[in-house]
Short mmCIF file of C-alpha atoms in Angstrom, two decimals:
data_model
loop_
_atom_site.label_atom_id
_atom_site.label_comp_id
_atom_site.label_asym_id
_atom_site.label_seq_id
_atom_site.Cartn_x
_atom_site.Cartn_y
_atom_site.Cartn_z
CA MET J 1 -72.93 52.37 0.02
CA ALA J 2 -73.67 55.64 -1.78
CA ARG J 3 -75.27 54.12 -4.88
CA GLY J 4 -78.00 51.77 -5.98
CA ARG J 5 -79.68 49.35 -3.62
CA ARG J 6 -77.15 50.00 -0.87
CA TRP J 7 -77.93 53.71 -0.78
CA ALA J 8 -81.63 52.80 -0.83
CA ALA J 9 -81.05 50.71 2.31
CA VAL J 10 -79.27 53.63 3.97
CA ARG J 11 -82.15 55.94 3.09
CA ARG J 12 -84.70 53.53 4.55
CA LEU J 13 -82.79 53.48 7.83
CA ALA J 14 -82.41 57.26 7.86
CA ASP J 15 -86.12 57.77 7.16
CA ALA J 16 -87.14 55.23 9.81
CA ILE J 17 -85.29 57.00 12.61
CA GLY J 18 -85.30 60.60 11.36
CA ALA J 19 -81.53 60.87 11.03
CA PRO J 20 -79.53 62.56 8.26
CA ALA J 21 -77.52 60.35 5.90
CA LEU J 22 -74.41 61.67 4.17
CA PRO J 23 -72.13 59.76 1.78
CA SER J 24 -68.41 59.73 2.52
CA GLU J 25 -66.53 58.60 -0.58
CA SER J 26 -64.09 61.45 -1.07
CA PRO J 27 -60.42 61.49 0.00
CA ARG J 28 -61.25 64.85 1.59
CA GLY J 29 -63.68 63.16 3.98
CA LEU J 30 -65.67 65.78 5.85
CA ASN J 31 -64.15 68.38 3.53
CA ASP J 32 -65.80 66.74 0.52
CA PRO J 33 -67.05 69.82 -1.37
CA TRP J 34 -70.34 68.08 -2.21
CA LEU J 35 -71.25 68.23 1.49
CA HIS J 36 -71.17 72.04 1.44
CA GLY J 37 -71.81 73.33 4.97
CA ALA J 38 -73.13 69.97 6.19
CA ASN J 39 -69.54 69.02 7.00
CA ALA J 40 -69.85 71.08 10.20
CA CYS J 41 -73.10 69.37 11.24
CA VAL J 42 -71.26 66.15 12.07
CA ALA J 43 -69.62 67.89 15.04
CA ASP J 44 -73.10 68.39 16.57
CA ALA J 45 -73.98 64.68 16.43
CA ASP J 46 -74.28 62.60 19.60
CA LEU J 47 -73.86 59.41 17.57
CA VAL J 48 -72.35 58.75 14.15
CA MET J 49 -72.91 55.40 12.49
CA LEU J 50 -70.44 54.57 9.72
CA LEU J 51 -71.93 52.03 7.30
CA GLY J 52 -69.27 50.49 5.09
CA LYS J 53 -66.84 53.20 6.13
CA ALA J 54 -64.00 52.84 8.61
CA LEU J 55 -63.00 55.68 10.91
CA ASP J 56 -59.96 56.37 8.74
CA PHE J 57 -57.63 59.16 7.66
CA SER J 58 -60.29 60.84 5.52
CA LEU J 59 -62.38 61.36 8.68
CA ARG J 60 -59.31 62.41 10.68
CA PHE J 61 -59.76 59.21 12.71
CA GLY J 62 -62.73 60.79 14.50
CA ARG J 63 -60.81 63.67 16.02
CA SER J 64 -62.24 67.11 16.70
CA PRO J 65 -63.24 69.54 15.33
CA GLY J 66 -64.84 67.20 12.77
CA PHE J 67 -66.38 65.03 15.51
CA GLY J 68 -67.59 66.17 18.91
CA ALA J 69 -65.45 65.09 21.84
CA GLU J 70 -68.37 63.19 23.40
CA CYS J 71 -69.67 61.72 20.13
CA HIS J 72 -70.14 57.94 20.03
CA VAL J 73 -69.00 56.32 16.79
CA VAL J 74 -70.28 52.96 15.56
CA GLN J 75 -68.69 51.47 12.45
CA VAL J 76 -70.14 48.57 10.47
CA THR J 77 -67.74 47.13 7.90
CA ALA J 78 -67.69 43.91 5.91
CA GLU J 79 -64.08 43.26 6.97
CA PRO J 80 -62.55 44.06 10.35
CA ALA J 81 -61.55 47.73 10.49
CA PRO J 82 -58.22 48.79 12.00
CA PRO J 83 -58.49 49.33 15.76
CA ASN J 84 -59.40 52.87 16.73
CA PRO J 85 -59.92 54.02 20.32
CA ARG J 86 -62.44 56.62 19.09
CA ALA J 87 -64.78 53.87 17.90
CA THR J 88 -67.37 53.07 20.54
CA LEU J 89 -68.42 49.91 18.73
CA ALA J 90 -67.04 48.07 15.71
CA VAL J 91 -69.29 45.53 13.99
CA VAL J 92 -68.20 43.14 11.24
CA ALA J 93 -71.23 42.60 9.00
CA ASP J 94 -72.55 43.38 5.56
CA PRO J 95 -73.38 47.10 5.87
CA ALA J 96 -76.43 46.98 3.57
CA THR J 97 -77.91 44.03 5.46
CA ALA J 98 -77.23 45.77 8.77
CA ALA J 99 -78.95 48.92 7.46
CA GLU J 100 -82.03 46.91 6.46
CA GLN J 101 -82.20 45.16 9.83
CA LEU J 102 -81.79 48.41 11.74
CA ALA J 103 -84.45 50.10 9.60
CA SER J 104 -86.86 47.26 10.32
CA ALA J 105 -86.19 47.54 14.05
CA GLY J 106 -86.40 51.33 13.91
CA ARG J 107 -89.84 51.31 12.35
CA GLY J 108 -91.12 49.44 15.38
CA ARG J 109 -90.60 52.30 17.83
CA ALA J 110 -91.42 56.00 18.14
CA TRP J 111 -88.73 58.59 17.46
CA PRO J 112 -88.85 62.25 18.49
CA ALA J 113 -89.53 64.73 15.68
CA THR J 114 -86.39 66.84 16.06
CA GLY J 115 -86.13 68.23 12.53
CA TRP J 116 -82.45 67.31 12.60
CA ALA J 117 -82.48 65.47 9.26
CA GLY J 118 -84.23 68.33 7.50
CA GLU J 119 -81.86 70.88 8.97
CA VAL J 120 -78.80 68.98 7.74
CA ALA J 121 -80.39 68.51 4.30
CA ARG J 122 -81.02 72.25 3.99
CA VAL J 123 -77.45 73.10 4.94
CA ARG J 124 -76.14 70.49 2.51
CA ALA J 125 -78.17 71.97 -0.34
CA ALA J 126 -77.25 75.60 0.40
CA THR J 127 -74.42 77.35 -1.43
CA PRO J 128 -72.68 80.67 -0.82
CA GLY J 129 -74.54 83.69 -2.15
CA ALA J 130 -71.63 84.69 -4.39
CA TRP J 131 -71.96 81.45 -6.36
CA ASP J 132 -75.01 82.58 -8.31
CA ALA J 133 -73.08 85.49 -9.79
CA LEU J 134 -70.10 83.26 -10.59
CA ARG J 135 -72.34 80.80 -12.42
CA ARG J 136 -73.65 83.63 -14.61
CA SER J 137 -70.39 85.51 -14.97
CA PRO J 138 -69.38 86.36 -18.59
CA GLY J 139 -65.74 86.76 -17.55
CA THR J 140 -62.83 84.98 -19.23
CA PRO J 141 -61.10 82.75 -18.53
CA MET J 142 -64.33 81.44 -17.09
CA HIS J 143 -64.87 80.49 -13.47
CA PRO J 144 -65.35 76.72 -12.88
CA LEU J 145 -68.87 77.45 -11.62
CA ALA J 146 -69.75 78.83 -15.06
CA VAL J 147 -68.80 75.41 -16.42
CA CYS J 148 -71.00 73.78 -13.75
CA ALA J 149 -73.90 75.97 -14.86
CA ALA J 150 -73.62 74.57 -18.39
CA LEU J 151 -73.30 70.98 -17.18
CA GLN J 152 -76.28 70.99 -14.80
CA PRO J 153 -79.01 70.99 -17.51
CA LEU J 154 -77.40 67.96 -19.15
CA VAL J 155 -77.37 66.07 -15.84
CA ASP J 156 -80.98 67.09 -15.27
CA ARG J 157 -81.79 65.50 -18.64
CA GLY J 158 -80.18 62.20 -17.60
CA ALA J 159 -76.47 62.49 -18.34
CA LEU J 160 -74.26 60.53 -15.96
CA MET J 161 -71.52 62.57 -14.26
CA VAL J 162 -68.01 61.25 -13.70
CA VAL J 163 -65.72 63.66 -11.88
CA ASP J 164 -61.97 63.41 -11.34
CA GLY J 165 -59.87 64.93 -8.57
CA GLY J 166 -57.87 68.14 -8.62
CA GLU J 167 -59.13 71.70 -8.13
CA PHE J 168 -61.43 71.73 -11.17
CA GLY J 169 -62.86 68.37 -10.15
CA GLN J 170 -63.63 69.69 -6.67
CA TRP J 171 -65.55 72.61 -8.16
CA VAL J 172 -67.64 70.27 -10.31
CA GLN J 173 -68.29 67.97 -7.37
CA ALA J 174 -69.51 70.97 -5.38
CA GLY J 175 -71.30 72.81 -8.19
CA VAL J 176 -73.19 70.08 -10.09
CA GLU J 177 -76.04 68.27 -8.37
CA ALA J 178 -76.04 64.74 -9.78
CA PRO J 179 -78.36 61.99 -8.44
CA THR J 180 -75.53 59.53 -8.92
CA ARG J 181 -71.92 60.59 -9.11
CA LEU J 182 -68.75 58.64 -9.75
CA ILE J 183 -65.66 60.35 -8.34
CA ASN J 184 -62.00 59.49 -7.82
CA GLY J 185 -62.67 57.74 -4.50
CA PRO J 186 -60.98 57.75 -1.10
CA SER J 187 -57.50 56.98 -2.46
CA GLY J 188 -57.44 60.46 -3.99
CA SER J 189 -55.83 59.34 -7.24
CA ILE J 190 -56.29 61.48 -10.33
CA GLY J 191 -56.59 60.49 -13.98
CA SER J 192 -59.29 57.83 -13.73
CA ALA J 193 -62.25 59.84 -15.07
CA ILE J 194 -61.97 58.80 -18.73
CA PRO J 195 -61.62 55.05 -17.98
CA MET J 196 -64.47 55.29 -15.47
CA ALA J 197 -66.62 57.13 -18.02
CA ILE J 198 -66.01 54.32 -20.52
CA GLY J 199 -67.13 51.82 -17.88
CA ALA J 200 -70.20 53.90 -17.09
CA ARG J 201 -71.13 53.98 -20.77
CA LEU J 202 -70.86 50.18 -20.94
CA VAL J 203 -73.16 49.78 -17.95
CA HIS J 204 -75.61 52.50 -19.06
CA PRO J 205 -75.55 52.55 -22.88
CA ASP J 206 -78.74 54.63 -23.05
CA HIS J 207 -77.36 57.52 -20.98
CA PRO J 208 -74.91 60.21 -22.11
CA VAL J 209 -71.76 60.12 -20.00
CA ILE J 210 -69.78 63.25 -19.17
CA ALA J 211 -66.36 63.18 -17.52
CA ALA J 212 -65.06 66.38 -15.90
CA LEU J 213 -61.32 66.59 -15.35
CA GLY J 214 -58.45 69.05 -15.27
CA ASP J 215 -55.79 69.52 -17.91
CA GLY J 216 -53.02 67.90 -15.86
CA THR J 217 -55.35 65.03 -15.07
CA PHE J 218 -56.17 64.57 -18.76
CA GLY J 219 -52.55 63.63 -19.44
CA PHE J 220 -52.70 60.47 -17.36
CA HIS J 221 -55.09 58.43 -19.52
CA ALA J 222 -55.89 60.64 -22.51
CA LEU J 223 -55.30 57.82 -24.99
CA GLU J 224 -58.09 55.78 -23.46
CA LEU J 225 -60.13 57.88 -25.88
CA ASP J 226 -58.73 55.47 -28.46
CA THR J 227 -60.26 52.60 -26.45
CA ALA J 228 -63.60 54.41 -26.48
CA LEU J 229 -63.33 54.85 -30.25
CA ARG J 230 -62.44 51.23 -30.92
CA TYR J 231 -65.38 49.99 -28.88
CA GLU J 232 -67.78 52.68 -30.13
CA LEU J 233 -68.45 54.08 -26.67
CA PRO J 234 -69.16 57.80 -26.98
CA ILE J 235 -68.29 59.86 -23.93
CA VAL J 236 -67.70 63.58 -23.48
CA ALA J 237 -64.58 64.66 -21.56
CA VAL J 238 -64.85 68.25 -20.34
CA VAL J 239 -61.30 69.42 -19.67
CA GLY J 240 -60.93 72.44 -17.39
CA ASN J 241 -57.78 73.99 -18.86
CA ASP J 242 -55.95 76.51 -16.66
CA ALA J 243 -52.49 75.52 -17.99
CA ARG J 244 -51.45 74.49 -14.50
CA TRP J 245 -51.13 71.65 -12.03
CA ASN J 246 -53.46 73.73 -9.89
CA ALA J 247 -53.85 71.42 -6.89
CA GLU J 248 -50.08 71.40 -6.38
CA HIS J 249 -49.89 75.11 -7.15
CA GLN J 250 -52.46 75.96 -4.48
CA LEU J 251 -50.64 73.85 -1.90
CA GLN J 252 -47.38 75.62 -2.68
CA LEU J 253 -49.07 79.00 -2.34
CA GLN J 254 -50.42 77.99 1.08
CA HIS J 255 -47.18 76.59 2.43
CA TYR J 256 -44.46 78.62 0.74
CA GLY J 257 -46.01 81.71 -0.85
CA PRO J 258 -46.14 82.79 -4.51
CA ALA J 259 -42.39 83.49 -4.73
CA ARG J 260 -41.64 79.79 -4.13
CA ALA J 261 -44.38 78.19 -6.25
CA VAL J 262 -42.48 76.19 -8.85
CA ALA J 263 -42.86 73.49 -11.51
CA CYS J 264 -46.66 73.63 -11.76
CA THR J 265 -47.03 75.38 -15.12
CA LEU J 266 -48.45 73.61 -18.16
CA LEU J 267 -48.98 74.80 -21.71
CA PRO J 268 -52.44 76.00 -22.84
CA THR J 269 -52.63 72.90 -25.00
CA ARG J 270 -55.52 72.28 -27.39
CA TYR J 271 -56.62 68.96 -25.93
CA ASP J 272 -59.63 68.97 -28.26
CA LYS J 273 -57.16 68.42 -31.11
CA VAL J 274 -56.04 65.18 -29.43
CA ALA J 275 -59.57 63.81 -29.74
CA GLU J 276 -59.81 64.94 -33.37
CA ALA J 277 -56.46 63.34 -34.24
CA LEU J 278 -57.69 60.03 -32.87
CA GLY J 279 -60.90 60.25 -34.89
CA GLY J 280 -63.15 61.68 -32.20
CA HIS J 281 -64.85 65.04 -31.80
CA GLY J 282 -63.23 68.18 -30.42
CA GLU J 283 -64.52 71.52 -29.16
CA HIS J 284 -62.52 74.51 -27.94
CA VAL J 285 -64.33 76.96 -25.66
CA GLU J 286 -63.05 80.30 -24.45
CA ARG J 287 -66.25 82.09 -23.40
CA PRO J 288 -69.15 80.95 -21.18
CA GLU J 289 -71.80 81.64 -23.82
CA GLN J 290 -70.03 79.22 -26.18
CA LEU J 291 -70.09 76.27 -23.79
CA PRO J 292 -73.73 75.05 -23.92
CA ARG J 293 -73.73 74.65 -27.70
CA ALA J 294 -70.27 73.09 -27.67
CA LEU J 295 -71.49 70.49 -25.18
CA GLU J 296 -74.58 69.77 -27.28
CA ARG J 297 -72.44 69.32 -30.42
CA ALA J 298 -70.10 66.97 -28.55
CA LEU J 299 -73.01 64.85 -27.34
CA ALA J 300 -74.66 64.85 -30.77
CA SER J 301 -71.47 63.75 -32.53
CA GLY J 302 -71.91 60.18 -31.34
CA LYS J 303 -68.13 59.97 -30.86
CA PRO J 304 -65.75 60.15 -27.94
CA ALA J 305 -65.30 63.89 -27.54
CA VAL J 306 -63.16 66.42 -25.72
CA VAL J 307 -64.47 69.86 -24.84
CA ASN J 308 -61.41 71.95 -23.99
CA VAL J 309 -62.54 74.82 -21.72
CA LEU J 310 -60.28 77.70 -20.69
CA ILE J 311 -60.88 78.27 -16.99
CA ASP J 312 -59.61 80.50 -14.23
CA GLY J 313 -57.20 78.55 -12.02
CA VAL J 314 -58.89 79.30 -8.70
CA ALA J 315 -58.54 77.24 -5.54
CA ALA J 316 -61.09 74.51 -4.86
CA PRO J 317 -64.04 75.46 -2.65
CA THR J 318 -63.89 74.84 1.07
CA PHE J 319 -66.63 75.33 3.61
CA ALA J 320 -65.94 76.67 7.05
CA GLY J 321 -68.75 75.90 9.45
CA SER J 322 -71.65 76.78 7.17
CA ALA J 323 -72.58 77.38 3.57
CA SER J 324 -72.00 81.12 4.03
CA GLY J 325 -68.24 80.74 3.91
CA HIS J 326 -66.06 79.01 1.33
#
């Protein structure tokens, strides 16, 4: 529902009734970093309509604080959703068709000008003040937001963005504004970015395709670069290399403390050399000022490419109530 004609139908409904529309396709649900501070806005809603989305684990089954205690929840799914006492109404129907019908009905009546949709959109677009400095920081290993700063101009020029899971993936999801994004989906699996990027290149042969993924994630399907080579499908894999299974490391720090964080260390491997050994293009980047030209060379190579970027292994961004905290 977050892409193509289906998202267009959602937007028509939202515009007709003056309501905000937010995609929910992340395993983190309301903690999807792309939402920024808009995650907290859902708790202020009197009614939430879920189009093509069940009231599932990713939305904490509609519990507070994500949803207000008095909030009514309507879910419209193509197949019957599991029973949930928090759902006020469950409708089995094609969500896109339902959105079109509701938009048509909504245009036939007057709606109060509350400014609610604009307010949510502003909060969604806002980022913490410290982010600007992190995007420009010359420090090494570089902050993930410095990588985002180099990726954004390419997306603005038409590159398609595929983003995996893990801590680095969450930073890219939060820090790169892409009109259309392809992420690891509600299952939360990691490792699918390179195969998905190959698929995206098949569907959109005239657009550059960039896949952002962590170093641990790269190990799952790295040799699909060979598939891309055999079928002459150039993609650019940007590997955020912190020599760590950082998602697991951060969880261990939270639950057990640094003295009991174990078995999360990786080697600072030159993953760019993997691409070169297969016949593709490789770039190794240690400093932020090197990254834009490395990305341009990778795109210009016309080959499947890996840009191996040494990053600081910081925790993924989270937003607490508003875009001022993360």
